[in-house]
Short mmCIF file of C-alpha atoms and ligand atoms in Angstrom, two decimals:
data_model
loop_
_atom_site.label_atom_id
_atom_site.label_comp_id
_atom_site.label_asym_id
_atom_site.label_seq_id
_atom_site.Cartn_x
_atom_site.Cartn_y
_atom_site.Cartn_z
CA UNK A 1 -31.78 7.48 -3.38
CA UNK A 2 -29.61 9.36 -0.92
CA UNK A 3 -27.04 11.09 -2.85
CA UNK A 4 -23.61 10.61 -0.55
CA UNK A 5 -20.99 13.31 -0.42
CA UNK A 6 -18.17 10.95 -0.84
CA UNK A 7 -17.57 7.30 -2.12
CA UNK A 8 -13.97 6.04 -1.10
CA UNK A 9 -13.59 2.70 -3.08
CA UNK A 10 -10.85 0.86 -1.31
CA UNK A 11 -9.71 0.30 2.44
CA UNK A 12 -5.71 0.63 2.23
CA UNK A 13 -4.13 3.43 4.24
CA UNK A 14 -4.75 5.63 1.32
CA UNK A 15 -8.50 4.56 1.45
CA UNK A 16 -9.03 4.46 5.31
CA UNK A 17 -7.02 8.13 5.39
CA UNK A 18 -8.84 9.82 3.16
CA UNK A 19 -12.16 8.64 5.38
CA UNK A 20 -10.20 9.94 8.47
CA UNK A 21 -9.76 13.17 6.70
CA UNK A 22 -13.24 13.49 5.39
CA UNK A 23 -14.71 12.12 8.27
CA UNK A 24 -13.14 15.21 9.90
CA UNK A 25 -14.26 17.39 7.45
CA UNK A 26 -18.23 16.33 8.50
CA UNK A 27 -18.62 14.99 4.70
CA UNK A 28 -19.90 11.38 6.36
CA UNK A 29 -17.74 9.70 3.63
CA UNK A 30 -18.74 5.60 2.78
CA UNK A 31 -15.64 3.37 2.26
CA UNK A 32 -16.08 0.08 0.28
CA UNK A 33 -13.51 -2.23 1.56
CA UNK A 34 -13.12 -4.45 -1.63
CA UNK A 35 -12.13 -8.21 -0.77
CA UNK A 36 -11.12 -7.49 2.94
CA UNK A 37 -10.33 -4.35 4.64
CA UNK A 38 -6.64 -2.88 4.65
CA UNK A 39 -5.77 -3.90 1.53
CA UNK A 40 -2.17 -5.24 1.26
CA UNK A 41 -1.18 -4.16 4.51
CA UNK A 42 -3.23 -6.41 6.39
CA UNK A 43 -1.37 -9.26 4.79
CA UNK A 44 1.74 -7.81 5.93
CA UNK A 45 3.96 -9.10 8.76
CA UNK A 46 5.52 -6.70 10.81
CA UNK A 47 5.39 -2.71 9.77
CA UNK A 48 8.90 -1.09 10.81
CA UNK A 49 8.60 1.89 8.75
CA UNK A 50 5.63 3.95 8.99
CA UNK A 51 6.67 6.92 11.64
CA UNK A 52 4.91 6.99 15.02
CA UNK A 53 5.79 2.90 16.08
CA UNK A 54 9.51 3.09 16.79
CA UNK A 55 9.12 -0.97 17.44
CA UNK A 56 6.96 -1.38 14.43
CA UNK A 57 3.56 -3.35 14.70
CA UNK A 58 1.61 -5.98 12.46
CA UNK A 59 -0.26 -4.56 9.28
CA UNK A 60 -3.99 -6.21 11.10
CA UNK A 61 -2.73 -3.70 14.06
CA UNK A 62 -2.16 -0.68 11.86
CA UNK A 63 -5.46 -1.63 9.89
CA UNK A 64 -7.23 -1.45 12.82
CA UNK A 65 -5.64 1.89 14.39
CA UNK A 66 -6.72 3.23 10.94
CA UNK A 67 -10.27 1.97 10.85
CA UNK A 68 -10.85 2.88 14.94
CA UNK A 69 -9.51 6.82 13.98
CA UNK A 70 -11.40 7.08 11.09
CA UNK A 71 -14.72 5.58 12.29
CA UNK A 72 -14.53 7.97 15.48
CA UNK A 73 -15.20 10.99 13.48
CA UNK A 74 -18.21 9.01 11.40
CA UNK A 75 -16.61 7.06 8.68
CA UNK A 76 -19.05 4.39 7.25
CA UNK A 77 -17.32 1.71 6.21
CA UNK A 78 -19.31 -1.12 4.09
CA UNK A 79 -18.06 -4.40 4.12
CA UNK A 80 -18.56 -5.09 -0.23
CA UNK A 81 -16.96 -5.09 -3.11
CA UNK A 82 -17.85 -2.42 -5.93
CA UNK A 83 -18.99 -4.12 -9.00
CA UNK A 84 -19.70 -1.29 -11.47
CA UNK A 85 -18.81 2.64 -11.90
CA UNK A 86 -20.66 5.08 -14.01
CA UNK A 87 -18.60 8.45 -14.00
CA UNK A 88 -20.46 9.95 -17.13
CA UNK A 89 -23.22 11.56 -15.45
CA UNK A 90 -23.19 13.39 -12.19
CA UNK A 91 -23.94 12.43 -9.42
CA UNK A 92 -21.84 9.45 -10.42
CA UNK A 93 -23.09 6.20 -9.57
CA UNK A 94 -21.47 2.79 -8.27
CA UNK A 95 -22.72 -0.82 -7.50
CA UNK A 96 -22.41 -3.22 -5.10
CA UNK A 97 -23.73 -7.30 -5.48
CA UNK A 98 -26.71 -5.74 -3.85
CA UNK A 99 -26.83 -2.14 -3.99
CA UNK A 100 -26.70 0.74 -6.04
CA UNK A 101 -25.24 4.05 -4.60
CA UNK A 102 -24.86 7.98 -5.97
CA UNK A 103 -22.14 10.00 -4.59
CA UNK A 104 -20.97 13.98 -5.66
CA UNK A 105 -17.29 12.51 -5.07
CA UNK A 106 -15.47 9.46 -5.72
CA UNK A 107 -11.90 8.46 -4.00
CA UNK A 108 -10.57 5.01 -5.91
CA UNK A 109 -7.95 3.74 -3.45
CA UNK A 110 -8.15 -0.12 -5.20
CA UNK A 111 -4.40 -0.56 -4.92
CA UNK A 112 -2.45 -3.06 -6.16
CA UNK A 113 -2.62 -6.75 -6.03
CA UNK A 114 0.33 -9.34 -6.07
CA UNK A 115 1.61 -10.11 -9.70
CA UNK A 116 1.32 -14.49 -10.68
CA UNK A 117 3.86 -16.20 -11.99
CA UNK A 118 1.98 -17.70 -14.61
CA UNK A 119 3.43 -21.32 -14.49
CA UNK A 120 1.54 -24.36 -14.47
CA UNK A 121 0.38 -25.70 -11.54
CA UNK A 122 0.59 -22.16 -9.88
CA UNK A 123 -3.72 -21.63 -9.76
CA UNK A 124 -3.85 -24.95 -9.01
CA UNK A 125 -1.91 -25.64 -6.57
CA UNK A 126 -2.60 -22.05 -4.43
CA UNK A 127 -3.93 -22.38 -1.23
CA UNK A 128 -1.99 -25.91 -1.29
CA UNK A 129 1.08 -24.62 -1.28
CA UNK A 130 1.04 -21.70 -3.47
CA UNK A 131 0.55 -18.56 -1.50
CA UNK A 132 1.16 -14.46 -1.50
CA UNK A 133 0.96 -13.80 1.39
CA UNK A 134 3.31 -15.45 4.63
CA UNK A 135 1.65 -14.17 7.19
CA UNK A 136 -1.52 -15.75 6.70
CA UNK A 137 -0.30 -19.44 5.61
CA UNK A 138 3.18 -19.60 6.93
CA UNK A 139 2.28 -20.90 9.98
CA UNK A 140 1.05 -24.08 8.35
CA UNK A 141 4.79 -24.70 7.18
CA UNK A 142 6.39 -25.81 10.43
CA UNK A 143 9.67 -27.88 10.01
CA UNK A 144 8.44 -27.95 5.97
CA UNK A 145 11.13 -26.86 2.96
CA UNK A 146 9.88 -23.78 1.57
CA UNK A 147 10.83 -21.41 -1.48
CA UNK A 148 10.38 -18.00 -2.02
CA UNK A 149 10.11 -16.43 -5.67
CA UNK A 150 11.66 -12.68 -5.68
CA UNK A 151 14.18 -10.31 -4.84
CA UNK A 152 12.71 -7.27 -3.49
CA UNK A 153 11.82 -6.39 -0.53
CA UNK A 154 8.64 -8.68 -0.16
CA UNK A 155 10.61 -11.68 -1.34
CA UNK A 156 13.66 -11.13 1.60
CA UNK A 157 10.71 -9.60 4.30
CA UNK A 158 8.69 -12.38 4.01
CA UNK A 159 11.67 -14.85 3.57
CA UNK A 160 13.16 -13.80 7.03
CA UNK A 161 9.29 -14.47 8.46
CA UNK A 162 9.11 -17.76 7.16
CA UNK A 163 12.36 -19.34 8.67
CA UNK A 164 10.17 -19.11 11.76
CA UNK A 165 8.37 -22.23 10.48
CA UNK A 166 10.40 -23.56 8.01
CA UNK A 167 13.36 -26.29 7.77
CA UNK A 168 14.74 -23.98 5.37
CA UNK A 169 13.66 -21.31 3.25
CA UNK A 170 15.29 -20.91 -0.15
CA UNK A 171 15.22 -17.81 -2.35
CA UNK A 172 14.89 -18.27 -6.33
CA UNK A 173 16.07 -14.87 -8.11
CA UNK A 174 15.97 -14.57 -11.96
CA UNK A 175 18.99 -12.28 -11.28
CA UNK A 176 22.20 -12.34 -9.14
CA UNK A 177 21.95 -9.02 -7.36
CA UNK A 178 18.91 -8.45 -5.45
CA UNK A 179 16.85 -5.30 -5.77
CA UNK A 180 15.76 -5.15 -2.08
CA UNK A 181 17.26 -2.40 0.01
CA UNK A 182 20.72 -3.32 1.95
CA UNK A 183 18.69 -3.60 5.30
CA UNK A 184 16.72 -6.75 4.58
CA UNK A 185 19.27 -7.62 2.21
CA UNK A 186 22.01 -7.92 5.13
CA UNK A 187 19.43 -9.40 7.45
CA UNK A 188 18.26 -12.30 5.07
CA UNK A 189 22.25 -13.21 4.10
CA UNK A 190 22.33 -13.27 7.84
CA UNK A 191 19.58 -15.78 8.36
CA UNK A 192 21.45 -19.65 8.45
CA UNK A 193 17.94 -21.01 7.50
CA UNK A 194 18.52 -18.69 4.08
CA UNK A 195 20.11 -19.75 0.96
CA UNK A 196 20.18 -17.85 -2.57
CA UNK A 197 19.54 -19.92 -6.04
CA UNK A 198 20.28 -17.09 -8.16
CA UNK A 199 20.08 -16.89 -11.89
CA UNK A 200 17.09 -18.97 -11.74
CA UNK A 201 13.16 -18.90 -12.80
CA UNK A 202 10.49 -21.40 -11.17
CA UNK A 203 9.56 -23.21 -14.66
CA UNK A 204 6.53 -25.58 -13.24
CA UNK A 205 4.92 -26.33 -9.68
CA UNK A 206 4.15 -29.89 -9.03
CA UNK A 207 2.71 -32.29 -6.24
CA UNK A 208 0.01 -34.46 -5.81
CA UNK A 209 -2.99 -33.20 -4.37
CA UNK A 210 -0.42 -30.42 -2.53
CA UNK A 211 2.90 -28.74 -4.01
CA UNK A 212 5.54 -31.05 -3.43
CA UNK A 213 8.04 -29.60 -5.68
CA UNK A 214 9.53 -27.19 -8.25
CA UNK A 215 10.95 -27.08 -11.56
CA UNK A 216 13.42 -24.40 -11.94
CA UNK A 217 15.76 -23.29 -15.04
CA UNK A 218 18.73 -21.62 -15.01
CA UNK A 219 18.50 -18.57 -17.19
CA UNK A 220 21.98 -18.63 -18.29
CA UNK A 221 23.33 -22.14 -18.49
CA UNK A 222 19.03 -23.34 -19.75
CA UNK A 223 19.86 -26.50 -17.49
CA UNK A 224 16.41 -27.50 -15.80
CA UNK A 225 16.50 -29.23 -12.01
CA UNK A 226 13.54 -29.87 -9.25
CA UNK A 227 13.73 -28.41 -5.89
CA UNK A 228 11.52 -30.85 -3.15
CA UNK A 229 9.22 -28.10 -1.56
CA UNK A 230 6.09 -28.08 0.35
CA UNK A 231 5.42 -23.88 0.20
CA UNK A 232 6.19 -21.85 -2.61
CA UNK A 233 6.15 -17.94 -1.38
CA UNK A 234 5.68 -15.77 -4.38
CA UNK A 235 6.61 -11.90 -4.10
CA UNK A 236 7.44 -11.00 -7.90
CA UNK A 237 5.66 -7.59 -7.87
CA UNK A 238 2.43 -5.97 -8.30
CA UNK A 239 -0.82 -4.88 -10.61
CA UNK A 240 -3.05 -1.94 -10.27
CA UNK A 241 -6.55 -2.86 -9.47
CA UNK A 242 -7.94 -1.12 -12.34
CA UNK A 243 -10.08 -2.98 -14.19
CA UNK A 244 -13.48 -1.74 -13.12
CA UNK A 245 -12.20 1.48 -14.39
CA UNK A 246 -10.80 0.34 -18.25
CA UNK A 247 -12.50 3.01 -20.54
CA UNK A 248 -14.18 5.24 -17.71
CA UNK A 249 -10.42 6.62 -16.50
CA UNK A 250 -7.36 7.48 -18.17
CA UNK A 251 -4.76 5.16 -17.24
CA UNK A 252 -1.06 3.72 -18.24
CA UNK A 253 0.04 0.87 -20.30
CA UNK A 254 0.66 -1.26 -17.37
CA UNK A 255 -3.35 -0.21 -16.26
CA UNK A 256 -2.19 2.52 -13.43
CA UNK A 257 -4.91 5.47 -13.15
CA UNK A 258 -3.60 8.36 -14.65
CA UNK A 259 -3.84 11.52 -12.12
CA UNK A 260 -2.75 15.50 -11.33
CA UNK A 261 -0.60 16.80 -8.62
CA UNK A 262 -4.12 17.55 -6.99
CA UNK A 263 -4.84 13.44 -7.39
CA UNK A 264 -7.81 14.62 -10.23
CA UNK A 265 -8.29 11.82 -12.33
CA UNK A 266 -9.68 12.57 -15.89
CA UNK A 267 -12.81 13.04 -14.50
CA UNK A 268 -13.42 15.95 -12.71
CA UNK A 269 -14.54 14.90 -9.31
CA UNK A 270 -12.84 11.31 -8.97
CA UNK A 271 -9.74 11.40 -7.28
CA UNK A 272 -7.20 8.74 -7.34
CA UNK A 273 -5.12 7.78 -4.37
CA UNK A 274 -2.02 5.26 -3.26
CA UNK A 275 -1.02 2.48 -5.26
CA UNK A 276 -3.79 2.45 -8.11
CA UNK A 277 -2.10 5.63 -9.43
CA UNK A 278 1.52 5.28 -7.67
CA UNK A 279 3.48 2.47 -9.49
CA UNK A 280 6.61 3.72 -8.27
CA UNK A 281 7.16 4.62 -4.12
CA UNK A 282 4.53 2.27 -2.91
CA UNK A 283 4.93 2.60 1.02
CA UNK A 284 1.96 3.40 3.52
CA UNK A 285 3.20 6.49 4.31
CA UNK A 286 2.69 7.97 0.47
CA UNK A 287 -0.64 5.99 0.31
CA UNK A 288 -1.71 7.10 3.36
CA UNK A 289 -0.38 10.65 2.22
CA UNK A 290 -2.18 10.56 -0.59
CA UNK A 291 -5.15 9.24 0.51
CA UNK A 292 -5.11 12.98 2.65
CA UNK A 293 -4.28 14.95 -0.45
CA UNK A 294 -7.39 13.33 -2.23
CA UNK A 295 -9.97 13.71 0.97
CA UNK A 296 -8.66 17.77 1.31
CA UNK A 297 -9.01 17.80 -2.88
CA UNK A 298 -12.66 16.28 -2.11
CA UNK A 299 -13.43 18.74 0.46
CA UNK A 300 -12.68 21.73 -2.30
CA UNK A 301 -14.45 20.34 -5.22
CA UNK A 302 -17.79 19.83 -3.05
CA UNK A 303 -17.39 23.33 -1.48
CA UNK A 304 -16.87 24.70 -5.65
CA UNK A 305 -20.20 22.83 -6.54
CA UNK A 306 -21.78 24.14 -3.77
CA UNK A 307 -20.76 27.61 -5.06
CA UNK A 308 -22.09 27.22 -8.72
CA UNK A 309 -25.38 25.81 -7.16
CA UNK A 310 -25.98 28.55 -4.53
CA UNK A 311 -23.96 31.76 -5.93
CA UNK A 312 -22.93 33.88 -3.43
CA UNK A 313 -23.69 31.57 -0.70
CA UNK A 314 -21.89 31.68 2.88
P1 NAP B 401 9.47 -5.29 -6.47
O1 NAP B 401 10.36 -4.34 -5.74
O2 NAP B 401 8.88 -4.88 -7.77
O3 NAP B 401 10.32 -6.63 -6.67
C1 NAP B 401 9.83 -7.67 -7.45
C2 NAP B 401 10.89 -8.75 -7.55
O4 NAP B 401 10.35 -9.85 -8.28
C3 NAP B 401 12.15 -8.28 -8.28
O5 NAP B 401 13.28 -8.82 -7.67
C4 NAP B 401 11.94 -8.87 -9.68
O6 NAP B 401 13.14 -9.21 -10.31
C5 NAP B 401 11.17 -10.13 -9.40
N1 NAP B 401 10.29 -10.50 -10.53
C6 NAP B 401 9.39 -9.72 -11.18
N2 NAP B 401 8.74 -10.43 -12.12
C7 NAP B 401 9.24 -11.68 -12.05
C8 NAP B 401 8.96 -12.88 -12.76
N3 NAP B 401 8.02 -12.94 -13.73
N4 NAP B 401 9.66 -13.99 -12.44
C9 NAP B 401 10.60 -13.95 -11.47
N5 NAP B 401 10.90 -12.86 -10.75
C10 NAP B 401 10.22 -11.74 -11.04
O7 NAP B 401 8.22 -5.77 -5.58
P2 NAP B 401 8.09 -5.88 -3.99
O8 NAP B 401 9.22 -6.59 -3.39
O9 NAP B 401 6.73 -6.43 -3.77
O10 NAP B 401 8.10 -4.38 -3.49
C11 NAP B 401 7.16 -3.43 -4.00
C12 NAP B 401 7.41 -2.07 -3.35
O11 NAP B 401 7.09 -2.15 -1.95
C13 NAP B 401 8.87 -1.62 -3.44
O12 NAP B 401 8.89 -0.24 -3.61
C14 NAP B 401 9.43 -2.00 -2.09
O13 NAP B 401 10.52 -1.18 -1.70
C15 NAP B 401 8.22 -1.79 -1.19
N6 NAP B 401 8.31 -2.65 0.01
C16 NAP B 401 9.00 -2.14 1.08
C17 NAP B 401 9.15 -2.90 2.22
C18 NAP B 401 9.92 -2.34 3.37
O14 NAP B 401 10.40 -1.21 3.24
N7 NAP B 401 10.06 -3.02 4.48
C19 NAP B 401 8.61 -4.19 2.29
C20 NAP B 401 7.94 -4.70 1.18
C21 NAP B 401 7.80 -3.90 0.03
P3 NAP B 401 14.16 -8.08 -10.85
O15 NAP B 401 14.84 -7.55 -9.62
O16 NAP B 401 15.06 -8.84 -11.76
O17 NAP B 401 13.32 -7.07 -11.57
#
């Protein structure tokens, strides 16, 4: 079995930078893309912050800038999902449905995956009315009453996007102050198809064969009421896609991969980088960041084997 320099599990900006970088570095590095490549940018609208776009661009475009740059310098990027890691002997080894693979390095760029509500009717109803992500089902929403579930930046982002389709889009916040940044915060208030329910929790989803409406509680009076609603957008947060990992890799309570300043994980040789280890900035720049800082890490730790193998060695 061909023993590959570098694994990169994941196909986020950190995942597709860290190929770009080792691609560069002539280590011929294999990305797994999980589910679908680009991770949770690729679900995402429009992209006004990451530096170089002064009029932002869609996350598909940004995923495919990232995938073109890195592929130029010999990235190989597998369309699969990794079903199994062994990290206890070296070279370490990972599955596939249909393949098994060896690798000297491992990059886990899994990131993070929306959080549920966990309400009935939510799995059932998703993908008939329930979804996470706007940009690939609010078009099917035209002239339909929508709500979104959330206050950060997600929630108000995707909230503005929607009113493109919707009759109206309302926002249901367990809290009265938002914790979205003043930008999207203004821009949302601003939007006349917009309106707040604040203090308020979605309690049930309901409909007949498709969501067709809510049940919501208010969490300080306990008074329950139904809001008519064909789309229910939910942005409440995130989860680290760690699970292949429980037991192989140190990680926190909420399941994020422990790692150094250097991105080590606690096994010498897999690095960790963007939101798998990063519960707290989150953006594509510091996944894409770190996705660099693991590939130059990589580059180090193969050129240190390659010293204890071959002593002395130019
Ligand atoms: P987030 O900032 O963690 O916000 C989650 C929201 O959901 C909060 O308002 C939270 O309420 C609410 N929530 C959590 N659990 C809930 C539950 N069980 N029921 C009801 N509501 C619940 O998540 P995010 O908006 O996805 O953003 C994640 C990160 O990405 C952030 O760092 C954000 O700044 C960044 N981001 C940036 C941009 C941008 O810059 N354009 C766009 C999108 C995301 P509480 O406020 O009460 O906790």
């Amino acid at each position: 079995m061909t023993v590959e320099n570098v694994i990169i599990i994941g196909s986020g900006p950190a995942g597709l930078t860290a190929a770009l970088y080792t691609a560069r570095a002539d280590l011929k590095p294999l990305v797994f893309t999980g589910n679908e490549i680009g991770g949770q940018v690729s679900i995402t609208n429009e992209v006004e912050n990451y530096p170089g776009f002064p009029d932002g661009l869609t996350g598909p475009e940004l995923v495919d800038k990232f995938q073109k740059q890195a592929e130029r310098f010999g990235a190989r990027v597998e369309y699969a999902e990794v079903t199994e890691v062994d990290f206890d002997a070296h070279p370490f080894r990972i599955r596939s449905y249909d393949n098994e693979y060896q690798a000297k390095a491992i990059i886990i760029a899994t990131g993070a995956s929306p959080s549920k509500l966990g309400v009935p009717g939510e799995t059932g109803f998703t993908g008939r009315g329930v979804s996470y992500c706007a940009t690939c089902d609010g078009f099917f929403f035209q002239g339909r009453e929508i709500v979104v579930v959330g206050g950060g930046d997600s929630a108000l982002e995707e909230a503005v996007f929607l009113t493109k389709f919707a009759s109206r889009v309302r926002v249901i916040h367990r809290r009265d102050q938002l914790r979205a940044g003043s930008t999207l915060q203004e821009r949302a208030k601003r939007n006349q198809k917009i309106e707040f329910i604040w203090n308020t929790v979605v309690t049930e989803i309901n409909g007949n064969g498709a969501v067709e409406s809510v049940q919501v509680k208010d969490v300080n009076t306990g008074e329950v009421s139904t809001l008519e609603a064909e789309g229910v957008f939910i942005y409440i947060g995130h989860y680290p896609n760690s699970q292949l990992f429980k037991g192989k890799l140190k990680m926190d309570e909420e399941g994020y991969l422990i790692a150094d300043r250097r991105t080590c994980t606690s096994v010498p040789g897999v690095f960790a980088a963007g939101e798998i280890a990063d519960p707290i900035f989150r953006q594509v720049i510091t996944s894409a960041g770190e996705g660099c800082k693991a590939a130059i890490q990589v580059e180090r730790y193969l050129a240190e084997l390659e010293d204890r193998a071959y002593p002395g060695h130019q």
